[in-house]
Amino acid sequence: GPFPYGKDGSEFSNREGRLPKKPSGYYREYTVITPGSPDRGPRRIVTGQDGETYYTDDHYNSFVRIR
């Protein structure tokens, strides 16, 4: 941080089921600022409690694991 959006650091529930299934509260999400977007835009980093990190640029439709 500091993070510019109130939702940064909040629980990511993985409702879409595109990340490995984990208990509630396991994942956290953070905004990746999208230049020119009037709001948070579609880009996010999602982190897991075991240190794994994922990136999405299409608002949770797909993820790429960051190593």
mmCIF file as Biopython writes it, N, C-alpha, C and O atoms, coordinates in Angstrom:
data_model
#
loop_
_atom_site.group_PDB
_atom_site.id
_atom_site.type_symbol
_atom_site.label_atom_id
_atom_site.label_alt_id
_atom_site.label_comp_id
_atom_site.label_asym_id
_atom_site.label_entity_id
_atom_site.label_seq_id
_atom_site.pdbx_PDB_ins_code
_atom_site.Cartn_x
_atom_site.Cartn_y
_atom_site.Cartn_z
_atom_site.occupancy
_atom_site.B_iso_or_equiv
_atom_site.auth_seq_id
_atom_site.auth_asym_id
_atom_site.pdbx_PDB_model_num
ATOM 1   N N  . GLY A ? 1  ? 0.822   -1.169  0.000   1.0 0.0 1  A 1 
ATOM 2   C CA . GLY A ? 1  ? 0.000   0.000   0.000   1.0 0.0 1  A 1 
ATOM 3   C C  . GLY A ? 1  ? 0.879   1.250   0.000   1.0 0.0 1  A 1 
ATOM 4   O O  . GLY A ? 1  ? 2.104   1.137   -0.051  1.0 0.0 1  A 1 
ATOM 5   N N  . PRO A ? 2  ? 0.299   2.395   0.054   1.0 0.0 2  A 1 
ATOM 6   C CA . PRO A ? 2  ? -1.148  2.576   0.187   1.0 0.0 2  A 1 
ATOM 7   C C  . PRO A ? 2  ? -1.872  2.219   -1.105  1.0 0.0 2  A 1 
ATOM 8   O O  . PRO A ? 2  ? -1.336  2.380   -2.201  1.0 0.0 2  A 1 
ATOM 9   N N  . PHE A ? 3  ? -3.074  1.743   -0.957  1.0 0.0 3  A 1 
ATOM 10  C CA . PHE A ? 3  ? -3.866  1.326   -2.106  1.0 0.0 3  A 1 
ATOM 11  C C  . PHE A ? 3  ? -4.941  2.372   -2.378  1.0 0.0 3  A 1 
ATOM 12  O O  . PHE A ? 3  ? -5.577  2.863   -1.445  1.0 0.0 3  A 1 
ATOM 13  N N  . PRO A ? 4  ? -5.151  2.716   -3.653  1.0 0.0 4  A 1 
ATOM 14  C CA . PRO A ? 4  ? -6.059  3.815   -3.970  1.0 0.0 4  A 1 
ATOM 15  C C  . PRO A ? 4  ? -7.549  3.479   -3.877  1.0 0.0 4  A 1 
ATOM 16  O O  . PRO A ? 4  ? -8.378  4.389   -3.871  1.0 0.0 4  A 1 
ATOM 17  N N  . TYR A ? 5  ? -7.901  2.218   -3.805  1.0 0.0 5  A 1 
ATOM 18  C CA . TYR A ? 5  ? -9.310  1.826   -3.796  1.0 0.0 5  A 1 
ATOM 19  C C  . TYR A ? 5  ? -9.661  1.070   -2.525  1.0 0.0 5  A 1 
ATOM 20  O O  . TYR A ? 5  ? -8.876  0.251   -2.049  1.0 0.0 5  A 1 
ATOM 21  N N  . GLY A ? 6  ? -10.827 1.341   -1.981  1.0 0.0 6  A 1 
ATOM 22  C CA . GLY A ? 6  ? -11.268 0.723   -0.749  1.0 0.0 6  A 1 
ATOM 23  C C  . GLY A ? 6  ? -11.355 -0.790  -0.804  1.0 0.0 6  A 1 
ATOM 24  O O  . GLY A ? 6  ? -11.190 -1.454  0.220   1.0 0.0 6  A 1 
ATOM 25  N N  . LYS A ? 7  ? -11.611 -1.351  -1.982  1.0 0.0 7  A 1 
ATOM 26  C CA . LYS A ? 7  ? -11.721 -2.809  -2.127  1.0 0.0 7  A 1 
ATOM 27  C C  . LYS A ? 7  ? -10.363 -3.504  -2.163  1.0 0.0 7  A 1 
ATOM 28  O O  . LYS A ? 7  ? -10.291 -4.725  -2.020  1.0 0.0 7  A 1 
ATOM 29  N N  . ASP A ? 8  ? -9.290  -2.745  -2.352  1.0 0.0 8  A 1 
ATOM 30  C CA . ASP A ? 8  ? -7.956  -3.353  -2.391  1.0 0.0 8  A 1 
ATOM 31  C C  . ASP A ? 8  ? -7.651  -4.015  -1.052  1.0 0.0 8  A 1 
ATOM 32  O O  . ASP A ? 8  ? -7.788  -3.399  0.005   1.0 0.0 8  A 1 
ATOM 33  N N  . GLY A ? 9  ? -7.240  -5.269  -1.112  1.0 0.0 9  A 1 
ATOM 34  C CA . GLY A ? 9  ? -6.957  -6.034  0.090   1.0 0.0 9  A 1 
ATOM 35  C C  . GLY A ? 9  ? -8.156  -6.781  0.628   1.0 0.0 9  A 1 
ATOM 36  O O  . GLY A ? 9  ? -8.046  -7.499  1.622   1.0 0.0 9  A 1 
ATOM 37  N N  . SER A ? 10 ? -9.310  -6.622  -0.020  1.0 0.0 10 A 1 
ATOM 38  C CA . SER A ? 10 ? -10.513 -7.308  0.454   1.0 0.0 10 A 1 
ATOM 39  C C  . SER A ? 10 ? -10.537 -8.750  -0.041  1.0 0.0 10 A 1 
ATOM 40  O O  . SER A ? 10 ? -9.782  -9.132  -0.935  1.0 0.0 10 A 1 
ATOM 41  N N  . GLU A ? 11 ? -11.414 -9.530  0.557   1.0 0.0 11 A 1 
ATOM 42  C CA . GLU A ? 11 ? -11.540 -10.939 0.191   1.0 0.0 11 A 1 
ATOM 43  C C  . GLU A ? 11 ? -11.999 -11.092 -1.257  1.0 0.0 11 A 1 
ATOM 44  O O  . GLU A ? 11 ? -12.925 -10.413 -1.700  1.0 0.0 11 A 1 
ATOM 45  N N  . PHE A ? 12 ? -11.346 -11.982 -1.981  1.0 0.0 12 A 1 
ATOM 46  C CA . PHE A ? 12 ? -11.785 -12.390 -3.310  1.0 0.0 12 A 1 
ATOM 47  C C  . PHE A ? 12 ? -12.417 -13.758 -3.137  1.0 0.0 12 A 1 
ATOM 48  O O  . PHE A ? 12 ? -11.744 -14.703 -2.725  1.0 0.0 12 A 1 
ATOM 49  N N  . SER A ? 13 ? -13.696 -13.879 -3.446  1.0 0.0 13 A 1 
ATOM 50  C CA . SER A ? 13 ? -14.441 -15.103 -3.132  1.0 0.0 13 A 1 
ATOM 51  C C  . SER A ? 13 ? -14.307 -16.205 -4.176  1.0 0.0 13 A 1 
ATOM 52  O O  . SER A ? 13 ? -14.717 -17.336 -3.917  1.0 0.0 13 A 1 
ATOM 53  N N  . ASN A ? 14 ? -13.748 -15.912 -5.344  1.0 0.0 14 A 1 
ATOM 54  C CA . ASN A ? 14 ? -13.563 -16.919 -6.397  1.0 0.0 14 A 1 
ATOM 55  C C  . ASN A ? 14 ? -14.893 -17.550 -6.820  1.0 0.0 14 A 1 
ATOM 56  O O  . ASN A ? 14 ? -14.956 -18.745 -7.108  1.0 0.0 14 A 1 
ATOM 57  N N  . ARG A ? 15 ? -15.950 -16.740 -6.855  1.0 0.0 15 A 1 
ATOM 58  C CA . ARG A ? 15 ? -17.279 -17.235 -7.265  1.0 0.0 15 A 1 
ATOM 59  C C  . ARG A ? 15 ? -17.258 -17.871 -8.643  1.0 0.0 15 A 1 
ATOM 60  O O  . ARG A ? 15 ? -18.006 -18.811 -8.911  1.0 0.0 15 A 1 
ATOM 61  N N  . GLU A ? 16 ? -16.398 -17.359 -9.519  1.0 0.0 16 A 1 
ATOM 62  C CA . GLU A ? 16 ? -16.323 -17.887 -10.881 1.0 0.0 16 A 1 
ATOM 63  C C  . GLU A ? 16 ? -15.660 -19.258 -10.912 1.0 0.0 16 A 1 
ATOM 64  O O  . GLU A ? 16 ? -15.802 -19.991 -11.890 1.0 0.0 16 A 1 
ATOM 65  N N  . GLY A ? 17 ? -14.943 -19.608 -9.858  1.0 0.0 17 A 1 
ATOM 66  C CA . GLY A ? 17 ? -14.298 -20.916 -9.770  1.0 0.0 17 A 1 
ATOM 67  C C  . GLY A ? 17 ? -13.110 -21.084 -10.705 1.0 0.0 17 A 1 
ATOM 68  O O  . GLY A ? 17 ? -12.760 -22.210 -11.059 1.0 0.0 17 A 1 
ATOM 69  N N  . ARG A ? 18 ? -12.492 -19.994 -11.107 1.0 0.0 18 A 1 
ATOM 70  C CA . ARG A ? 18 ? -11.374 -20.081 -12.060 1.0 0.0 18 A 1 
ATOM 71  C C  . ARG A ? 18 ? -10.013 -20.254 -11.374 1.0 0.0 18 A 1 
ATOM 72  O O  . ARG A ? 18 ? -9.013  -20.553 -12.027 1.0 0.0 18 A 1 
ATOM 73  N N  . LEU A ? 19 ? -9.989  -20.064 -10.073 1.0 0.0 19 A 1 
ATOM 74  C CA . LEU A ? 19 ? -8.775  -20.324 -9.295  1.0 0.0 19 A 1 
ATOM 75  C C  . LEU A ? 19 ? -8.992  -21.616 -8.506  1.0 0.0 19 A 1 
ATOM 76  O O  . LEU A ? 19 ? -10.129 -22.058 -8.339  1.0 0.0 19 A 1 
ATOM 77  N N  . PRO A ? 20 ? -7.913  -22.219 -8.023  1.0 0.0 20 A 1 
ATOM 78  C CA . PRO A ? 20 ? -8.085  -23.436 -7.229  1.0 0.0 20 A 1 
ATOM 79  C C  . PRO A ? 20 ? -9.027  -23.199 -6.042  1.0 0.0 20 A 1 
ATOM 80  O O  . PRO A ? 20 ? -8.976  -22.154 -5.391  1.0 0.0 20 A 1 
ATOM 81  N N  . LYS A ? 21 ? -9.869  -24.171 -5.780  1.0 0.0 21 A 1 
ATOM 82  C CA . LYS A ? 21 ? -10.838 -24.068 -4.689  1.0 0.0 21 A 1 
ATOM 83  C C  . LYS A ? 21 ? -10.104 -24.035 -3.351  1.0 0.0 21 A 1 
ATOM 84  O O  . LYS A ? 21 ? -9.283  -24.901 -3.049  1.0 0.0 21 A 1 
ATOM 85  N N  . LYS A ? 22 ? -10.421 -23.016 -2.562  1.0 0.0 22 A 1 
ATOM 86  C CA . LYS A ? 22 ? -9.807  -22.811 -1.246  1.0 0.0 22 A 1 
ATOM 87  C C  . LYS A ? 22 ? -10.891 -22.329 -0.286  1.0 0.0 22 A 1 
ATOM 88  O O  . LYS A ? 22 ? -11.964 -21.917 -0.727  1.0 0.0 22 A 1 
ATOM 89  N N  . PRO A ? 23 ? -10.626 -22.373 1.020   1.0 0.0 23 A 1 
ATOM 90  C CA . PRO A ? 23 ? -11.624 -21.908 1.992   1.0 0.0 23 A 1 
ATOM 91  C C  . PRO A ? 23 ? -11.900 -20.412 1.855   1.0 0.0 23 A 1 
ATOM 92  O O  . PRO A ? 23 ? -11.083 -19.657 1.328   1.0 0.0 23 A 1 
ATOM 93  N N  . SER A ? 24 ? -13.051 -20.012 2.335   1.0 0.0 24 A 1 
ATOM 94  C CA . SER A ? 24 ? -13.436 -18.605 2.350   1.0 0.0 24 A 1 
ATOM 95  C C  . SER A ? 24 ? -12.356 -17.778 3.034   1.0 0.0 24 A 1 
ATOM 96  O O  . SER A ? 24 ? -11.820 -18.176 4.068   1.0 0.0 24 A 1 
ATOM 97  N N  . GLY A ? 25 ? -12.039 -16.626 2.453   1.0 0.0 25 A 1 
ATOM 98  C CA . GLY A ? 25 ? -11.036 -15.732 3.020   1.0 0.0 25 A 1 
ATOM 99  C C  . GLY A ? 25 ? -9.612  -16.019 2.583   1.0 0.0 25 A 1 
ATOM 100 O O  . GLY A ? 25 ? -8.693  -15.291 2.958   1.0 0.0 25 A 1 
ATOM 101 N N  . TYR A ? 26 ? -9.414  -17.065 1.798   1.0 0.0 26 A 1 
ATOM 102 C CA . TYR A ? 26 ? -8.070  -17.466 1.373   1.0 0.0 26 A 1 
ATOM 103 C C  . TYR A ? 26 ? -7.443  -16.449 0.417   1.0 0.0 26 A 1 
ATOM 104 O O  . TYR A ? 26 ? -6.255  -16.146 0.520   1.0 0.0 26 A 1 
ATOM 105 N N  . TYR A ? 27 ? -8.251  -15.919 -0.520  1.0 0.0 27 A 1 
ATOM 106 C CA . TYR A ? 27 ? -7.736  -15.019 -1.552  1.0 0.0 27 A 1 
ATOM 107 C C  . TYR A ? 27 ? -8.046  -13.559 -1.220  1.0 0.0 27 A 1 
ATOM 108 O O  . TYR A ? 27 ? -9.064  -13.248 -0.602  1.0 0.0 27 A 1 
ATOM 109 N N  . ARG A ? 28 ? -7.137  -12.669 -1.650  1.0 0.0 28 A 1 
ATOM 110 C CA . ARG A ? 28 ? -7.316  -11.219 -1.540  1.0 0.0 28 A 1 
ATOM 111 C C  . ARG A ? 28 ? -7.102  -10.602 -2.920  1.0 0.0 28 A 1 
ATOM 112 O O  . ARG A ? 28 ? -6.305  -11.103 -3.713  1.0 0.0 28 A 1 
ATOM 113 N N  . GLU A ? 29 ? -7.813  -9.518  -3.201  1.0 0.0 29 A 1 
ATOM 114 C CA . GLU A ? 29 ? -7.688  -8.865  -4.505  1.0 0.0 29 A 1 
ATOM 115 C C  . GLU A ? 29 ? -7.179  -7.444  -4.389  1.0 0.0 29 A 1 
ATOM 116 O O  . GLU A ? 29 ? -7.411  -6.750  -3.399  1.0 0.0 29 A 1 
ATOM 117 N N  . TYR A ? 30 ? -6.464  -7.029  -5.449  1.0 0.0 30 A 1 
ATOM 118 C CA . TYR A ? 30 ? -5.886  -5.689  -5.522  1.0 0.0 30 A 1 
ATOM 119 C C  . TYR A ? 30 ? -6.051  -5.152  -6.940  1.0 0.0 30 A 1 
ATOM 120 O O  . TYR A ? 30 ? -5.919  -5.897  -7.912  1.0 0.0 30 A 1 
ATOM 121 N N  . THR A ? 31 ? -6.334  -3.882  -7.052  1.0 0.0 31 A 1 
ATOM 122 C CA . THR A ? 31 ? -6.527  -3.232  -8.346  1.0 0.0 31 A 1 
ATOM 123 C C  . THR A ? 31 ? -5.191  -2.969  -9.022  1.0 0.0 31 A 1 
ATOM 124 O O  . THR A ? 31 ? -4.237  -2.521  -8.388  1.0 0.0 31 A 1 
ATOM 125 N N  . VAL A ? 32 ? -5.137  -3.254  -10.318 1.0 0.0 32 A 1 
ATOM 126 C CA . VAL A ? 32 ? -4.032  -2.805  -11.162 1.0 0.0 32 A 1 
ATOM 127 C C  . VAL A ? 32 ? -4.619  -1.655  -11.967 1.0 0.0 32 A 1 
ATOM 128 O O  . VAL A ? 32 ? -5.516  -1.861  -12.784 1.0 0.0 32 A 1 
ATOM 129 N N  . ILE A ? 33 ? -4.125  -0.466  -11.743 1.0 0.0 33 A 1 
ATOM 130 C CA . ILE A ? 33 ? -4.712  0.719   -12.377 1.0 0.0 33 A 1 
ATOM 131 C C  . ILE A ? 33 ? -4.682  0.574   -13.891 1.0 0.0 33 A 1 
ATOM 132 O O  . ILE A ? 33 ? -3.666  0.213   -14.485 1.0 0.0 33 A 1 
ATOM 133 N N  . THR A ? 34 ? -5.830  0.868   -14.497 1.0 0.0 34 A 1 
ATOM 134 C CA . THR A ? 34 ? -5.991  0.819   -15.943 1.0 0.0 34 A 1 
ATOM 135 C C  . THR A ? 34 ? -6.013  2.257   -16.463 1.0 0.0 34 A 1 
ATOM 136 O O  . THR A ? 34 ? -6.992  2.969   -16.239 1.0 0.0 34 A 1 
ATOM 137 N N  . PRO A ? 35 ? -4.961  2.701   -17.147 1.0 0.0 35 A 1 
ATOM 138 C CA . PRO A ? 35 ? -4.940  4.075   -17.649 1.0 0.0 35 A 1 
ATOM 139 C C  . PRO A ? 35 ? -6.168  4.376   -18.507 1.0 0.0 35 A 1 
ATOM 140 O O  . PRO A ? 35 ? -6.555  3.578   -19.360 1.0 0.0 35 A 1 
ATOM 141 N N  . GLY A ? 36 ? -6.773  5.539   -18.266 1.0 0.0 36 A 1 
ATOM 142 C CA . GLY A ? 36 ? -7.923  5.974   -19.039 1.0 0.0 36 A 1 
ATOM 143 C C  . GLY A ? 36 ? -9.255  5.440   -18.544 1.0 0.0 36 A 1 
ATOM 144 O O  . GLY A ? 36 ? -10.301 5.871   -19.029 1.0 0.0 36 A 1 
ATOM 145 N N  . SER A ? 37 ? -9.250  4.515   -17.594 1.0 0.0 37 A 1 
ATOM 146 C CA . SER A ? 37 ? -10.505 3.976   -17.080 1.0 0.0 37 A 1 
ATOM 147 C C  . SER A ? 37 ? -11.094 4.938   -16.044 1.0 0.0 37 A 1 
ATOM 148 O O  . SER A ? 37 ? -10.368 5.438   -15.186 1.0 0.0 37 A 1 
ATOM 149 N N  . PRO A ? 38 ? -12.404 5.201   -16.116 1.0 0.0 38 A 1 
ATOM 150 C CA . PRO A ? 38 ? -13.022 6.112   -15.151 1.0 0.0 38 A 1 
ATOM 151 C C  . PRO A ? 38 ? -13.285 5.450   -13.789 1.0 0.0 38 A 1 
ATOM 152 O O  . PRO A ? 38 ? -13.681 6.118   -12.834 1.0 0.0 38 A 1 
ATOM 153 N N  . ASP A ? 39 ? -13.062 4.131   -13.712 1.0 0.0 39 A 1 
ATOM 154 C CA . ASP A ? 39 ? -13.274 3.412   -12.455 1.0 0.0 39 A 1 
ATOM 155 C C  . ASP A ? 39 ? -12.104 2.464   -12.214 1.0 0.0 39 A 1 
ATOM 156 O O  . ASP A ? 39 ? -11.018 2.691   -12.748 1.0 0.0 39 A 1 
ATOM 157 N N  . ARG A ? 40 ? -12.292 1.435   -11.444 1.0 0.0 40 A 1 
ATOM 158 C CA . ARG A ? 40 ? -11.201 0.505   -11.134 1.0 0.0 40 A 1 
ATOM 159 C C  . ARG A ? 40 ? -10.709 -0.251  -12.356 1.0 0.0 40 A 1 
ATOM 160 O O  . ARG A ? 40 ? -9.592  -0.768  -12.350 1.0 0.0 40 A 1 
ATOM 161 N N  . GLY A ? 41 ? -11.512 -0.326  -13.393 1.0 0.0 41 A 1 
ATOM 162 C CA . GLY A ? 41 ? -11.112 -1.054  -14.591 1.0 0.0 41 A 1 
ATOM 163 C C  . GLY A ? 41 ? -11.125 -2.558  -14.363 1.0 0.0 41 A 1 
ATOM 164 O O  . GLY A ? 41 ? -11.535 -3.010  -13.294 1.0 0.0 41 A 1 
ATOM 165 N N  . PRO A ? 42 ? -10.684 -3.349  -15.351 1.0 0.0 42 A 1 
ATOM 166 C CA . PRO A ? 42 ? -10.804 -4.805  -15.283 1.0 0.0 42 A 1 
ATOM 167 C C  . PRO A ? 42 ? -9.592  -5.543  -14.723 1.0 0.0 42 A 1 
ATOM 168 O O  . PRO A ? 42 ? -9.653  -6.755  -14.521 1.0 0.0 42 A 1 
ATOM 169 N N  . ARG A ? 43 ? -8.502  -4.839  -14.472 1.0 0.0 43 A 1 
ATOM 170 C CA . ARG A ? 43 ? -7.251  -5.536  -14.119 1.0 0.0 43 A 1 
ATOM 171 C C  . ARG A ? 43 ? -7.102  -5.699  -12.616 1.0 0.0 43 A 1 
ATOM 172 O O  . ARG A ? 43 ? -7.319  -4.758  -11.852 1.0 0.0 43 A 1 
ATOM 173 N N  . ARG A ? 44 ? -6.723  -6.926  -12.193 1.0 0.0 44 A 1 
ATOM 174 C CA . ARG A ? 44 ? -6.551  -7.216  -10.774 1.0 0.0 44 A 1 
ATOM 175 C C  . ARG A ? 44 ? -5.377  -8.163  -10.552 1.0 0.0 44 A 1 
ATOM 176 O O  . ARG A ? 44 ? -5.001  -8.938  -11.432 1.0 0.0 44 A 1 
ATOM 177 N N  . ILE A ? 45 ? -4.818  -8.079  -9.371  1.0 0.0 45 A 1 
ATOM 178 C CA . ILE A ? 45 ? -3.899  -9.071  -8.832  1.0 0.0 45 A 1 
ATOM 179 C C  . ILE A ? 45 ? -4.667  -9.771  -7.714  1.0 0.0 45 A 1 
ATOM 180 O O  . ILE A ? 45 ? -5.279  -9.109  -6.875  1.0 0.0 45 A 1 
ATOM 181 N N  . VAL A ? 46 ? -4.640  -11.093 -7.695  1.0 0.0 46 A 1 
ATOM 182 C CA . VAL A ? 46 ? -5.261  -11.868 -6.627  1.0 0.0 46 A 1 
ATOM 183 C C  . VAL A ? 46 ? -4.169  -12.702 -5.977  1.0 0.0 46 A 1 
ATOM 184 O O  . VAL A ? 46 ? -3.418  -13.402 -6.657  1.0 0.0 46 A 1 
ATOM 185 N N  . THR A ? 47 ? -4.091  -12.620 -4.657  1.0 0.0 47 A 1 
ATOM 186 C CA . THR A ? 47 ? -3.072  -13.364 -3.924  1.0 0.0 47 A 1 
ATOM 187 C C  . THR A ? 47 ? -3.728  -14.397 -3.016  1.0 0.0 47 A 1 
ATOM 188 O O  . THR A ? 47 ? -4.836  -14.198 -2.518  1.0 0.0 47 A 1 
ATOM 189 N N  . GLY A ? 48 ? -3.015  -15.509 -2.812  1.0 0.0 48 A 1 
ATOM 190 C CA . GLY A ? 48 ? -3.471  -16.551 -1.900  1.0 0.0 48 A 1 
ATOM 191 C C  . GLY A ? 48 ? -2.627  -16.576 -0.648  1.0 0.0 48 A 1 
ATOM 192 O O  . GLY A ? 48 ? -1.511  -16.058 -0.640  1.0 0.0 48 A 1 
ATOM 193 N N  . GLN A ? 49 ? -3.143  -17.169 0.405   1.0 0.0 49 A 1 
ATOM 194 C CA . GLN A ? 49 ? -2.443  -17.200 1.689   1.0 0.0 49 A 1 
ATOM 195 C C  . GLN A ? 49 ? -1.122  -17.961 1.636   1.0 0.0 49 A 1 
ATOM 196 O O  . GLN A ? 49 ? -0.245  -17.729 2.469   1.0 0.0 49 A 1 
ATOM 197 N N  . ASP A ? 50 ? -0.968  -18.859 0.678   1.0 0.0 50 A 1 
ATOM 198 C CA . ASP A ? 50 ? 0.292   -19.601 0.563   1.0 0.0 50 A 1 
ATOM 199 C C  . ASP A ? 50 ? 1.316   -18.894 -0.319  1.0 0.0 50 A 1 
ATOM 200 O O  . ASP A ? 50 ? 2.364   -19.461 -0.629  1.0 0.0 50 A 1 
ATOM 201 N N  . GLY A ? 51 ? 1.015   -17.641 -0.732  1.0 0.0 51 A 1 
ATOM 202 C CA . GLY A ? 51 ? 1.969   -16.852 -1.487  1.0 0.0 51 A 1 
ATOM 203 C C  . GLY A ? 51 ? 1.784   -16.868 -2.992  1.0 0.0 51 A 1 
ATOM 204 O O  . GLY A ? 51 ? 2.511   -16.175 -3.704  1.0 0.0 51 A 1 
ATOM 205 N N  . GLU A ? 52 ? 0.825   -17.643 -3.498  1.0 0.0 52 A 1 
ATOM 206 C CA . GLU A ? 52 ? 0.603   -17.639 -4.937  1.0 0.0 52 A 1 
ATOM 207 C C  . GLU A ? 52 ? -0.048  -16.329 -5.362  1.0 0.0 52 A 1 
ATOM 208 O O  . GLU A ? 52 ? -0.800  -15.716 -4.604  1.0 0.0 52 A 1 
ATOM 209 N N  . THR A ? 53 ? 0.256   -15.911 -6.595  1.0 0.0 53 A 1 
ATOM 210 C CA . THR A ? 53 ? -0.224  -14.641 -7.125  1.0 0.0 53 A 1 
ATOM 211 C C  . THR A ? 53 ? -0.743  -14.856 -8.535  1.0 0.0 53 A 1 
ATOM 212 O O  . THR A ? 53 ? -0.117  -15.539 -9.346  1.0 0.0 53 A 1 
ATOM 213 N N  . TYR A ? 54 ? -1.901  -14.262 -8.816  1.0 0.0 54 A 1 
ATOM 214 C CA . TYR A ? 54 ? -2.541  -14.386 -10.125 1.0 0.0 54 A 1 
ATOM 215 C C  . TYR A ? 54 ? -2.866  -12.996 -10.658 1.0 0.0 54 A 1 
ATOM 216 O O  . TYR A ? 54 ? -3.102  -12.061 -9.893  1.0 0.0 54 A 1 
ATOM 217 N N  . TYR A ? 55 ? -2.875  -12.877 -11.986 1.0 0.0 55 A 1 
ATOM 218 C CA . TYR A ? 55 ? -3.214  -11.628 -12.668 1.0 0.0 55 A 1 
ATOM 219 C C  . TYR A ? 55 ? -4.377  -11.889 -13.604 1.0 0.0 55 A 1 
ATOM 220 O O  . TYR A ? 55 ? -4.418  -12.911 -14.288 1.0 0.0 55 A 1 
ATOM 221 N N  . THR A ? 56 ? -5.333  -10.952 -13.633 1.0 0.0 56 A 1 
ATOM 222 C CA . THR A ? 56 ? -6.408  -10.976 -14.619 1.0 0.0 56 A 1 
ATOM 223 C C  . THR A ? 56 ? -6.506  -9.596  -15.258 1.0 0.0 56 A 1 
ATOM 224 O O  . THR A ? 56 ? -6.431  -8.579  -14.568 1.0 0.0 56 A 1 
ATOM 225 N N  . ASP A ? 57 ? -6.673  -9.566  -16.569 1.0 0.0 57 A 1 
ATOM 226 C CA . ASP A ? 57 ? -6.880  -8.287  -17.249 1.0 0.0 57 A 1 
ATOM 227 C C  . ASP A ? 57 ? -8.275  -8.202  -17.849 1.0 0.0 57 A 1 
ATOM 228 O O  . ASP A ? 57 ? -8.586  -7.271  -18.592 1.0 0.0 57 A 1 
ATOM 229 N N  . ASP A ? 58 ? -9.120  -9.190  -17.518 1.0 0.0 58 A 1 
ATOM 230 C CA . ASP A ? 58 ? -10.481 -9.225  -18.066 1.0 0.0 58 A 1 
ATOM 231 C C  . ASP A ? 58 ? -11.536 -9.441  -16.966 1.0 0.0 58 A 1 
ATOM 232 O O  . ASP A ? 58 ? -12.541 -10.121 -17.171 1.0 0.0 58 A 1 
ATOM 233 N N  . HIS A ? 59 ? -11.278 -8.852  -15.819 1.0 0.0 59 A 1 
ATOM 234 C CA . HIS A ? 59 ? -12.209 -8.856  -14.684 1.0 0.0 59 A 1 
ATOM 235 C C  . HIS A ? 59 ? -12.677 -10.258 -14.308 1.0 0.0 59 A 1 
ATOM 236 O O  . HIS A ? 59 ? -13.872 -10.554 -14.288 1.0 0.0 59 A 1 
ATOM 237 N N  . TYR A ? 60 ? -11.702 -11.107 -14.015 1.0 0.0 60 A 1 
ATOM 238 C CA . TYR A ? 60 ? -11.912 -12.455 -13.465 1.0 0.0 60 A 1 
ATOM 239 C C  . TYR A ? 60 ? -12.355 -13.509 -14.477 1.0 0.0 60 A 1 
ATOM 240 O O  . TYR A ? 60 ? -12.666 -14.632 -14.080 1.0 0.0 60 A 1 
ATOM 241 N N  . ASN A ? 61 ? -12.394 -13.188 -15.758 1.0 0.0 61 A 1 
ATOM 242 C CA . ASN A ? 61 ? -12.757 -14.211 -16.753 1.0 0.0 61 A 1 
ATOM 243 C C  . ASN A ? 61 ? -11.631 -15.209 -16.968 1.0 0.0 61 A 1 
ATOM 244 O O  . ASN A ? 61 ? -11.877 -16.377 -17.270 1.0 0.0 61 A 1 
ATOM 245 N N  . SER A ? 62 ? -10.402 -14.752 -16.813 1.0 0.0 62 A 1 
ATOM 246 C CA . SER A ? 62 ? -9.242  -15.650 -16.945 1.0 0.0 62 A 1 
ATOM 247 C C  . SER A ? 62 ? -8.132  -15.129 -16.033 1.0 0.0 62 A 1 
ATOM 248 O O  . SER A ? 62 ? -8.091  -13.950 -15.681 1.0 0.0 62 A 1 
ATOM 249 N N  . PHE A ? 63 ? -7.238  -16.040 -15.662 1.0 0.0 63 A 1 
ATOM 250 C CA . PHE A ? 63 ? -6.127  -15.692 -14.794 1.0 0.0 63 A 1 
ATOM 251 C C  . PHE A ? 63 ? -4.831  -16.283 -15.336 1.0 0.0 63 A 1 
ATOM 252 O O  . PHE A ? 63 ? -4.829  -17.332 -15.981 1.0 0.0 63 A 1 
ATOM 253 N N  . VAL A ? 64 ? -3.735  -15.592 -15.061 1.0 0.0 64 A 1 
ATOM 254 C CA . VAL A ? 64 ? -2.388  -16.089 -15.335 1.0 0.0 64 A 1 
ATOM 255 C C  . VAL A ? 64 ? -1.657  -16.104 -14.003 1.0 0.0 64 A 1 
ATOM 256 O O  . VAL A ? 64 ? -1.670  -15.111 -13.276 1.0 0.0 64 A 1 
ATOM 257 N N  . ARG A ? 65 ? -1.028  -17.206 -13.683 1.0 0.0 65 A 1 
ATOM 258 C CA . ARG A ? 65 ? -0.266  -17.262 -12.442 1.0 0.0 65 A 1 
ATOM 259 C C  . ARG A ? 65 ? 1.050   -16.515 -12.633 1.0 0.0 65 A 1 
ATOM 260 O O  . ARG A ? 65 ? 1.744   -16.713 -13.631 1.0 0.0 65 A 1 
ATOM 261 N N  . ILE A ? 66 ? 1.386   -15.667 -11.684 1.0 0.0 66 A 1 
ATOM 262 C CA . ILE A ? 66 ? 2.640   -14.927 -11.698 1.0 0.0 66 A 1 
ATOM 263 C C  . ILE A ? 66 ? 3.616   -15.681 -10.818 1.0 0.0 66 A 1 
ATOM 264 O O  . ILE A ? 66 ? 3.320   -15.983 -9.663  1.0 0.0 66 A 1 
ATOM 265 N N  . ARG A ? 67 ? 4.771   -15.979 -11.365 1.0 0.0 67 A 1 
ATOM 266 C CA . ARG A ? 67 ? 5.785   -16.716 -10.597 1.0 0.0 67 A 1 
ATOM 267 C C  . ARG A ? 67 ? 6.784   -15.782 -9.981  1.0 0.0 67 A 1 
ATOM 268 O O  . ARG A ? 67 ? 7.708   -16.228 -9.300  1.0 0.0 67 A 1 
#
